[in-house]
């Protein structure tokens, strides 16, 4: 089992690992894959959910060239071991 490093947010350039452990999640193919945050978009989900960490969408470019870049919420990312 992977131990998740807790952070309050990520920045452009940070190394991250996708954390999507549920096999039935459509984005599960990214689980355990590493890459870098290349863009951060803000939306109003943090206001709706009253949770500041939910207001960012992180675009990740993966180390594996066969994977396209993808967007993730904070809860779907962790700092790689």
XYZ file of C-alpha atoms in Angstrom:
81
model
C 0.000 0.000 0.000
C 1.337 3.420 -0.943
C 1.698 6.027 1.759
C 0.271 9.304 0.449
C 2.190 12.487 1.161
C -0.308 15.135 2.205
C -0.065 18.598 0.698
C -2.472 21.456 0.421
C -1.795 22.111 -3.264
C 0.594 21.513 -6.139
C 2.437 24.018 -8.320
C 3.449 24.019 -11.983
C 6.614 21.941 -12.271
C 5.871 19.688 -9.274
C 6.367 15.962 -9.748
C 3.197 14.041 -9.002
C 1.801 10.524 -9.103
C -1.779 9.792 -10.104
C -3.684 8.155 -7.250
C -6.836 6.548 -8.642
C -7.046 3.145 -6.929
C -10.587 2.120 -7.911
C -10.435 -0.178 -10.959
C -13.901 0.919 -12.095
C -12.853 4.593 -12.307
C -12.467 5.646 -15.972
C -9.145 7.327 -15.109
C -7.722 4.252 -13.323
C -5.336 3.682 -16.252
C -3.300 6.585 -14.838
C -3.019 5.087 -11.329
C 0.613 4.958 -10.207
C 1.870 6.879 -13.249
C 4.179 9.821 -12.617
C 4.683 13.123 -14.354
C 4.803 16.894 -13.892
C 2.106 19.484 -13.350
C 2.176 21.664 -16.478
C -0.894 23.845 -15.909
C -3.387 24.733 -13.190
C -6.935 25.858 -13.872
C -9.220 27.294 -11.222
C -12.963 26.771 -10.958
C -15.635 27.341 -8.344
C -15.934 23.761 -7.032
C -14.087 24.802 -3.872
C -16.911 27.264 -3.118
C -19.613 24.705 -3.854
C -17.966 22.018 -1.723
C -16.558 24.431 0.890
C -13.147 22.817 0.388
C -10.306 25.049 -0.898
C -8.251 22.133 -2.279
C -11.077 21.239 -4.715
C -10.846 24.539 -6.628
C -7.907 23.576 -8.841
C -7.668 21.310 -11.841
C -4.091 20.131 -12.432
C -2.940 19.214 -15.934
C -0.281 16.507 -15.739
C 2.138 15.559 -18.495
C 3.255 11.990 -17.843
C 6.744 10.507 -18.030
C 5.323 7.670 -20.132
C 5.134 9.078 -23.690
C 2.318 6.675 -24.574
C -0.007 8.558 -22.187
C -1.646 11.825 -23.147
C -1.634 14.628 -20.621
C -4.708 14.583 -18.379
C -6.522 16.764 -15.853
C -6.945 15.803 -12.211
C -8.363 17.179 -8.982
C -6.084 17.502 -5.971
C -7.465 14.325 -4.357
C -6.333 12.265 -7.366
C -2.657 13.226 -7.044
C 0.118 12.588 -4.571
C 3.820 13.236 -4.264
C 5.766 10.255 -5.693
C 7.756 8.092 -3.265
